[in-house]
Coordinates of N, CA, C and O in Angstrom, one line a residue:
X1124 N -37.8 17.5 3.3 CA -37.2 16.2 3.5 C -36.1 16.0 2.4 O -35.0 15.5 2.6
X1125 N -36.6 16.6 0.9 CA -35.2 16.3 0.2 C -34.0 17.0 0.3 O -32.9 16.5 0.3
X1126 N -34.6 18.6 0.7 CA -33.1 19.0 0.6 C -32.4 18.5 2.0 O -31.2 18.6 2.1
X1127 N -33.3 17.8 3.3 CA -32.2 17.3 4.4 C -31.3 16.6 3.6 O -30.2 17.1 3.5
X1128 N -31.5 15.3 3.0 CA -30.8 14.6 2.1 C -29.9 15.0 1.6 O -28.8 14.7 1.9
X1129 N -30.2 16.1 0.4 CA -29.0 16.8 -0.5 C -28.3 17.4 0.6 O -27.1 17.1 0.9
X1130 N -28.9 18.0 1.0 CA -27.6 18.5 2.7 C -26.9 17.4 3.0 O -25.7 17.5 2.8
X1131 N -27.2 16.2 3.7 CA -26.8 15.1 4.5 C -25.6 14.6 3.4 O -24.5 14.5 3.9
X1132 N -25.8 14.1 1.9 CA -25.3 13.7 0.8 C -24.1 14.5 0.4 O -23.1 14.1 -0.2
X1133 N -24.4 16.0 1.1 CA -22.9 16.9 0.3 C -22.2 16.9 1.8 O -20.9 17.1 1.7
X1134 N -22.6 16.9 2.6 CA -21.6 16.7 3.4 C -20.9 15.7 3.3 O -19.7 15.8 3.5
X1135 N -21.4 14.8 3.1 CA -20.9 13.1 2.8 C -19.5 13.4 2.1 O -18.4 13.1 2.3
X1136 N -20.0 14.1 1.3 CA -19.3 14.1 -0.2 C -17.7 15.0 -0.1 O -16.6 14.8 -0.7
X1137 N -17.9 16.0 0.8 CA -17.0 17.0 1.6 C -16.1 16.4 2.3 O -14.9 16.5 2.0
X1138 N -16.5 15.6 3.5 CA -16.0 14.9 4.5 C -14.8 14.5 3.9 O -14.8 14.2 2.7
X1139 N -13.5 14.4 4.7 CA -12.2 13.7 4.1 C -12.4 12.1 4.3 O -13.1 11.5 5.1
X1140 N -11.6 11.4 3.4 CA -11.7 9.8 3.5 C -11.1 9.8 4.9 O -10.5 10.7 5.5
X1141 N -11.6 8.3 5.3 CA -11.6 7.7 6.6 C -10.4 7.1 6.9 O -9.9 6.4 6.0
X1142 N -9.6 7.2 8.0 CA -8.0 7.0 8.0 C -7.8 5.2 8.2 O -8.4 4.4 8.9
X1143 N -7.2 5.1 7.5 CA -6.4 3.3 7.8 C -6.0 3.6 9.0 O -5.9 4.7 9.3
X1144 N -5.7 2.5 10.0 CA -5.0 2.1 10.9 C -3.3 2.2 10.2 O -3.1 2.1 8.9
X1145 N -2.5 2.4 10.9 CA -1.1 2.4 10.7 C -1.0 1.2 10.5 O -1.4 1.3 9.3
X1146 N -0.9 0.2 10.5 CA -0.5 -1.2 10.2 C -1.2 -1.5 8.7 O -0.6 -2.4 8.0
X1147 N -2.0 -1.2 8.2 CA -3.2 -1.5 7.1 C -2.5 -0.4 6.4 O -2.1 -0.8 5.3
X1148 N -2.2 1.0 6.8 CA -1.3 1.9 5.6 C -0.2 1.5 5.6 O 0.2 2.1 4.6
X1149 N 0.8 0.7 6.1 CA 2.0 0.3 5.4 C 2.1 -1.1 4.3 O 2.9 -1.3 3.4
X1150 N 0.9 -2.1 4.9 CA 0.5 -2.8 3.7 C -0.4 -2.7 2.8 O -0.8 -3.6 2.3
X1151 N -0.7 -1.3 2.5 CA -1.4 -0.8 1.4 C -0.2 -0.1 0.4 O -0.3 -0.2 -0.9
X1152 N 0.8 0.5 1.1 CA 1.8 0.9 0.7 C 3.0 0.1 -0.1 O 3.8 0.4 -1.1
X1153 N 2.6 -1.0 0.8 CA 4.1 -2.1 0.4 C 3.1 -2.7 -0.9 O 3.8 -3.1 -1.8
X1154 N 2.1 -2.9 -1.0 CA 1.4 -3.6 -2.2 C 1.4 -2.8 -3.5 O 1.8 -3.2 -4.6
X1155 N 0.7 -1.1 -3.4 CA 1.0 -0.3 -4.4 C 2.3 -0.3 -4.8 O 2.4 -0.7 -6.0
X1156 N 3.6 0.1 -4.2 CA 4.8 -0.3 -4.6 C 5.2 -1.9 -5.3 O 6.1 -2.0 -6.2
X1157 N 4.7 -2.6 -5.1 CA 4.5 -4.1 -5.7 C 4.3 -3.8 -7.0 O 5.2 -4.0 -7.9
X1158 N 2.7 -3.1 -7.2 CA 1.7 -3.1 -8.3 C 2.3 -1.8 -9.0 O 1.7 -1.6 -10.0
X1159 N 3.0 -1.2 -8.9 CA 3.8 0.1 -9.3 C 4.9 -0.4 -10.5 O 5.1 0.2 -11.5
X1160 N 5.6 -1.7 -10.1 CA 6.7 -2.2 -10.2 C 6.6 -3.0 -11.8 O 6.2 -4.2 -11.6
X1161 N 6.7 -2.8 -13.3 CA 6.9 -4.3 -14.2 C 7.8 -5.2 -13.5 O 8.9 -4.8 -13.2
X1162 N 7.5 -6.5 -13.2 CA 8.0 -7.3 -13.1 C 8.3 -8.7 -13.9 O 8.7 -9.8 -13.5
X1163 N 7.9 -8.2 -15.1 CA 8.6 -9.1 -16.4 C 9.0 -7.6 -17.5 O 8.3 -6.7 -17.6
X1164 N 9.9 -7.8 -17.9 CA 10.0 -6.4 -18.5 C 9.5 -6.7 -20.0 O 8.5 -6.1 -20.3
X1165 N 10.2 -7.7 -21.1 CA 9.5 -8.1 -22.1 C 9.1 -9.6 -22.9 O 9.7 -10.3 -23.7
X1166 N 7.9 -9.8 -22.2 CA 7.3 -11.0 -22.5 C 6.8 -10.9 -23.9 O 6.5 -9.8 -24.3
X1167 N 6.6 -12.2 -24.7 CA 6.2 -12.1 -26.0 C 4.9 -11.7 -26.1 O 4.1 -12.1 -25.3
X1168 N 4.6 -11.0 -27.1 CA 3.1 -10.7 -27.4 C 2.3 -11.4 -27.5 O 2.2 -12.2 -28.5
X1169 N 1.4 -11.2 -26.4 CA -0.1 -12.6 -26.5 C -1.3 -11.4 -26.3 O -1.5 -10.9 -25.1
X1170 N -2.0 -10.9 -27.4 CA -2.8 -10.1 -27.7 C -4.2 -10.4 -26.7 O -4.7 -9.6 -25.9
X1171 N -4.8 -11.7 -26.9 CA -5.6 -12.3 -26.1 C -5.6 -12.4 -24.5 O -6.6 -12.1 -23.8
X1172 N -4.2 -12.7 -23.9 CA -3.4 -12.4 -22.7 C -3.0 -11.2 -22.3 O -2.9 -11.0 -21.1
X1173 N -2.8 -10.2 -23.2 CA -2.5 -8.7 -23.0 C -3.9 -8.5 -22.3 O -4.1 -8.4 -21.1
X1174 N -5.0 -8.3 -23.4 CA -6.4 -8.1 -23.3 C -7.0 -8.1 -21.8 O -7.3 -7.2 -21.0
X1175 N -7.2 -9.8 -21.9 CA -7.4 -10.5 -20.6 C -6.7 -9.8 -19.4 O -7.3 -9.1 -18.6
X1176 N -5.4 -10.0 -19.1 CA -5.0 -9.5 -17.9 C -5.5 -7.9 -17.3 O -5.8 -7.5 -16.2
X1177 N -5.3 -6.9 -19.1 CA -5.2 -5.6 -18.8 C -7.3 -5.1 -18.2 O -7.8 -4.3 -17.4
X1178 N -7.9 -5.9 -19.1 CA -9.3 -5.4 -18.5 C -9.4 -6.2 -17.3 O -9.9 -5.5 -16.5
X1179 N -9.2 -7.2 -16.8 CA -9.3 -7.6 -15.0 C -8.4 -6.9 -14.5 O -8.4 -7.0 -13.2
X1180 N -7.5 -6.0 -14.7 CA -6.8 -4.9 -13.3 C -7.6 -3.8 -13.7 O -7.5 -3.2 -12.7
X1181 N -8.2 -3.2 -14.5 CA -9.3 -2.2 -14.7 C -10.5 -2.5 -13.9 O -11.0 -2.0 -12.9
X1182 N -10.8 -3.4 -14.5 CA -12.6 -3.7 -13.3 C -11.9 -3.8 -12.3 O -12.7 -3.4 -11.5
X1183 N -10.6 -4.3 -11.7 CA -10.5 -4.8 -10.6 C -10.2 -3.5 -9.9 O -10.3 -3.3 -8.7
X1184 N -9.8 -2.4 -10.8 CA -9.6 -1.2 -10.0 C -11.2 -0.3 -9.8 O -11.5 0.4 -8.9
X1185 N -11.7 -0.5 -10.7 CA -12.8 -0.2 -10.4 C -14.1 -0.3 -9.3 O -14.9 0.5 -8.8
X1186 N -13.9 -1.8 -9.5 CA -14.4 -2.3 -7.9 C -14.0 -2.2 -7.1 O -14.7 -2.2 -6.0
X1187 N -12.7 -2.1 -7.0 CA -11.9 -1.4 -5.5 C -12.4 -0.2 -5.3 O -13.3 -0.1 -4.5
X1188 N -12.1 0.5 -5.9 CA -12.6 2.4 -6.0 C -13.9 2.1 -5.6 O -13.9 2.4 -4.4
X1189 N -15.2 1.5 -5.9 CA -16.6 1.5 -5.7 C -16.8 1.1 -4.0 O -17.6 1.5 -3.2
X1190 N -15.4 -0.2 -3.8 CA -15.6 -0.1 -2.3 C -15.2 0.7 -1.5 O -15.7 0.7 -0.4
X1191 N -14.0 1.5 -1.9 CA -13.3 2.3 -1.1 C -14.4 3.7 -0.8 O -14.5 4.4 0.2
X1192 N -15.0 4.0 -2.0 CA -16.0 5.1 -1.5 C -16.8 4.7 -1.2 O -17.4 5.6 -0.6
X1193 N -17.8 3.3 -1.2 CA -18.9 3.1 -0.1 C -18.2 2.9 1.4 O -18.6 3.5 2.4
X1194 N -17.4 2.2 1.4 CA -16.5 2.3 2.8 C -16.0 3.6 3.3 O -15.7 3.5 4.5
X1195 N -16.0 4.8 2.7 CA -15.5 6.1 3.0 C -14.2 6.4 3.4 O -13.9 7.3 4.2
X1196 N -13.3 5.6 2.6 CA -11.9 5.9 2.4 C -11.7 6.5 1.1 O -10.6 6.8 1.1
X1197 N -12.4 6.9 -0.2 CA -12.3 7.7 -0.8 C -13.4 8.5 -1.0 O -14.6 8.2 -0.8
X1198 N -12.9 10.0 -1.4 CA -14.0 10.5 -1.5 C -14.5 10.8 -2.8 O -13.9 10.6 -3.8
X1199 N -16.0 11.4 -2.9 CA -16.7 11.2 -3.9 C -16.2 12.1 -5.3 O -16.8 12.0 -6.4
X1200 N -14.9 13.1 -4.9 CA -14.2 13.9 -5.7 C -13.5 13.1 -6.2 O -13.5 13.3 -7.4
X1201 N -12.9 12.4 -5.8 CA -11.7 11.5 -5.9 C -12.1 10.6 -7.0 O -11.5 10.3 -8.1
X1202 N -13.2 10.2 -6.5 CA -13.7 8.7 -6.9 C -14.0 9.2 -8.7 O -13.5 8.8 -9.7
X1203 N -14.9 10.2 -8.7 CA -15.4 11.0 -10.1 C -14.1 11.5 -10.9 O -14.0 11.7 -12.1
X1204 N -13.0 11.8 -10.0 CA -12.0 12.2 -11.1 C -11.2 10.7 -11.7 O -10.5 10.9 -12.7
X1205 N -11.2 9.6 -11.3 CA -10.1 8.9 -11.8 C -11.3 7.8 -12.6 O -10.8 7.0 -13.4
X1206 N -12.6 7.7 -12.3 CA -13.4 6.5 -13.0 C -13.6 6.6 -14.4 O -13.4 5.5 -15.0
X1207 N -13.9 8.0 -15.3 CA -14.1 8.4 -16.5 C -12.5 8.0 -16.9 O -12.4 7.3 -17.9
X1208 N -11.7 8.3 -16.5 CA -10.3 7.3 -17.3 C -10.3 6.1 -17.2 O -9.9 5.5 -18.2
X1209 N -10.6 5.3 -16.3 CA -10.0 4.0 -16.0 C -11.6 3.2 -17.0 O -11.4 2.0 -17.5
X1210 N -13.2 4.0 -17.2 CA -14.1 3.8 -18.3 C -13.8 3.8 -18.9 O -13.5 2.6 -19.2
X1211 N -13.1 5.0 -20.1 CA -12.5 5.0 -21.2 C -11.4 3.7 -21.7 O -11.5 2.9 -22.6
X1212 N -10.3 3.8 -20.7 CA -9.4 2.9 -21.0 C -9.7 0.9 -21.2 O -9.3 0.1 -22.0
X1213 N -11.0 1.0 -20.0 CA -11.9 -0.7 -20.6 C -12.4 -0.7 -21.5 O -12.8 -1.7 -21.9
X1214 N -12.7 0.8 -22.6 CA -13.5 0.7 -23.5 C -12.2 0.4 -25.1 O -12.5 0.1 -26.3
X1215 N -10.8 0.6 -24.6 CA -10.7 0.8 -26.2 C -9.6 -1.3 -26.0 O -9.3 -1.9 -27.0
X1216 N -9.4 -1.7 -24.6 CA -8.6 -2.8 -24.7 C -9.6 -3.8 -25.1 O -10.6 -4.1 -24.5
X1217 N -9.3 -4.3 -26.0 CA -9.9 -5.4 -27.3 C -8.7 -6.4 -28.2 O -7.8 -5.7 -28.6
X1218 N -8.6 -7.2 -28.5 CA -7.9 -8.0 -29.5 C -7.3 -7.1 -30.3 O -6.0 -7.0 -30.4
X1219 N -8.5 -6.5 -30.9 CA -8.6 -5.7 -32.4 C -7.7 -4.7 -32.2 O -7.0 -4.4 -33.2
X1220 N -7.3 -3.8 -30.9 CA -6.7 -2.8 -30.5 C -5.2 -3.0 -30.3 O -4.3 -2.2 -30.6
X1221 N -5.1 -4.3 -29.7 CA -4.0 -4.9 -29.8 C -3.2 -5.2 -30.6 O -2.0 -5.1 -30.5
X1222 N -4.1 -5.7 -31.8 CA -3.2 -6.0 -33.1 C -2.5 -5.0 -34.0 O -1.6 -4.8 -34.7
X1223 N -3.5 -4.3 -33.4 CA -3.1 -3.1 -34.7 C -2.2 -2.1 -33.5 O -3.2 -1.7 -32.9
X1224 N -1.6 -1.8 -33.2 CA -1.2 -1.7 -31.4 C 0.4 -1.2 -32.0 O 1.3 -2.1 -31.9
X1225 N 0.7 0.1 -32.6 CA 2.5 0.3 -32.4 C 2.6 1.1 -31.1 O 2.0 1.3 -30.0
X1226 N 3.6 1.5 -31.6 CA 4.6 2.5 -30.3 C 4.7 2.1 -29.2 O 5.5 1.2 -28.8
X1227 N 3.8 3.0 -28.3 CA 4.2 2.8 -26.5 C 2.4 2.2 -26.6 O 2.4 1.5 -25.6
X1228 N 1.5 2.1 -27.0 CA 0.3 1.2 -27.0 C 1.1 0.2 -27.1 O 1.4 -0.3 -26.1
X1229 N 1.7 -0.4 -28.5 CA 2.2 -1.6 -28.4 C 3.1 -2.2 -27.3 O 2.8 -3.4 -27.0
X1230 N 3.7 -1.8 -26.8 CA 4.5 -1.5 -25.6 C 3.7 -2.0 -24.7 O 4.3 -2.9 -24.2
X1231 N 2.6 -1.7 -24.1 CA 1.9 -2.0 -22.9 C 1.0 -3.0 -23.2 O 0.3 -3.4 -22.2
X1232 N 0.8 -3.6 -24.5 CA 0.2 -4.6 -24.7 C 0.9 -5.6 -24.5 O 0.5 -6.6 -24.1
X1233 N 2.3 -5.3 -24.7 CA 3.4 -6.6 -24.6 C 3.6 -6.6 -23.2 O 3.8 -7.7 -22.8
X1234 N 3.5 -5.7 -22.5 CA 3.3 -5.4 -20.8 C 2.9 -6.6 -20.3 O 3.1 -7.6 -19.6
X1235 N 2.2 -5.9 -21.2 CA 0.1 -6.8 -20.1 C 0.0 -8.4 -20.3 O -0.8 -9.2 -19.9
X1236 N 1.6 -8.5 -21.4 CA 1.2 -10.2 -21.6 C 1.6 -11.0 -20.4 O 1.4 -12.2 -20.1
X1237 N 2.2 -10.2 -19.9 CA 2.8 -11.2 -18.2 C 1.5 -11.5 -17.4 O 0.5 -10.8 -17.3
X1238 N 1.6 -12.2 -16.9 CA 0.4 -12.6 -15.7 C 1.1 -12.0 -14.4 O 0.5 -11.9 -13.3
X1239 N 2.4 -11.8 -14.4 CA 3.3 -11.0 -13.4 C 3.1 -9.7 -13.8 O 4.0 -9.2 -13.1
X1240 N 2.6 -8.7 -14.4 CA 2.2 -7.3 -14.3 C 1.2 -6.8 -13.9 O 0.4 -7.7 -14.0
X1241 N 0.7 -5.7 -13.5 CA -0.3 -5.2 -12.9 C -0.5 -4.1 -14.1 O 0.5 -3.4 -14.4
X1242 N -1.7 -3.8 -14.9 CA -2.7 -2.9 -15.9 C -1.5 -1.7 -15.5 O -0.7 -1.1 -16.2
X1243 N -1.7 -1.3 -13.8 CA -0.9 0.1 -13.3 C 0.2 0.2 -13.6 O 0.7 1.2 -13.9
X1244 N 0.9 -1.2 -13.7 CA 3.1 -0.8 -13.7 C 2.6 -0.6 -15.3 O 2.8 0.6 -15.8
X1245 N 2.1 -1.3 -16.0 CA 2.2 -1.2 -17.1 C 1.9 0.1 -17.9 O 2.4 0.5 -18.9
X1246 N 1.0 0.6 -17.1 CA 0.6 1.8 -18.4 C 1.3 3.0 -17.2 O 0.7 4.1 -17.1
X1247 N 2.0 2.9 -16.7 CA 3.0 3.5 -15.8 C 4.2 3.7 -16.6 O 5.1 4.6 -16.8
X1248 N 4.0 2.5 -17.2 CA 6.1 2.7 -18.1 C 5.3 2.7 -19.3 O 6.1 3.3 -20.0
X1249 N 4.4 2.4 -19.9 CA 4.1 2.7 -21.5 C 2.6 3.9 -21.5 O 1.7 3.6 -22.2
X1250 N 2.5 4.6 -20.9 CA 1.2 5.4 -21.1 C 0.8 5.7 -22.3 O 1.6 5.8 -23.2
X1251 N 0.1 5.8 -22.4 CA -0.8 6.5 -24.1 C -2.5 6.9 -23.5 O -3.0 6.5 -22.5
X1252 N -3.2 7.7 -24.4 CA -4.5 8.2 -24.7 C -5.2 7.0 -24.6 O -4.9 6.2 -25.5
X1253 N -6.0 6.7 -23.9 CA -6.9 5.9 -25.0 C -8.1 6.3 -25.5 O -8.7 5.5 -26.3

């Protein structure tokens, strides 16, 4: 009975994600292009507001990803390669990380102070390690 399971589970895991309808992939498309996009370029530094915005588009990508592979639009390769970054990256945005924050970190903290940016445009035009 277990290995039916481990069988039944890797197939699962094999299987390609599940296709959108054409109407649902062009407004998934037109929205990533949105969320792609800074649309304040340089707002003043609000470390608290950087913070705040940048960890709700992280969990919020996160919980997207969690539904998209229980829904079986992504797959479980997919899902394991992009979660351990987008972990890492909620683990280092803090106040503290902010303040002390030069270069292109600094950079995407001043991003993140828009409530018009998305966590993605932003660490799109300022990337760093975290």
């Amino acid at each position: 009975m277990l290995l039916m399971l481990a069988t039944s589970a890797q197939a699962q895991e094999d299987a390609p994600p599940r296709p959108l309808p054409a109407e649902v992939q062009a407004d998934v498309a037109a929205i990533a292009e949105h969320l792609s996009s800074v649309q304040e370029d340089a707002p003043p530094l609000a470390c608290a507001k950087a913070v705040e915005n940048a960890r709700w588009g992280v969990e919020t990508m996160l919980e997207v990803g969690e539904k998209n592979l229980r829904g079986g639009y992504m797959t479980q390769a997919a899902y394991d390669a992009t979660t351990p970054t987008l972990k890492a990256l909620l683990r280092v945005l803090t106040v503290q990380d902010c303040e002390a924050a030069t270069g292109v970190r600094h950079d995407f903290y001043q991003c993140m102070s828009s409530d018009y940016n998305h966590v993605y445009a932003c660490g799109k035009a300022h990337p760093f390690e975290p």
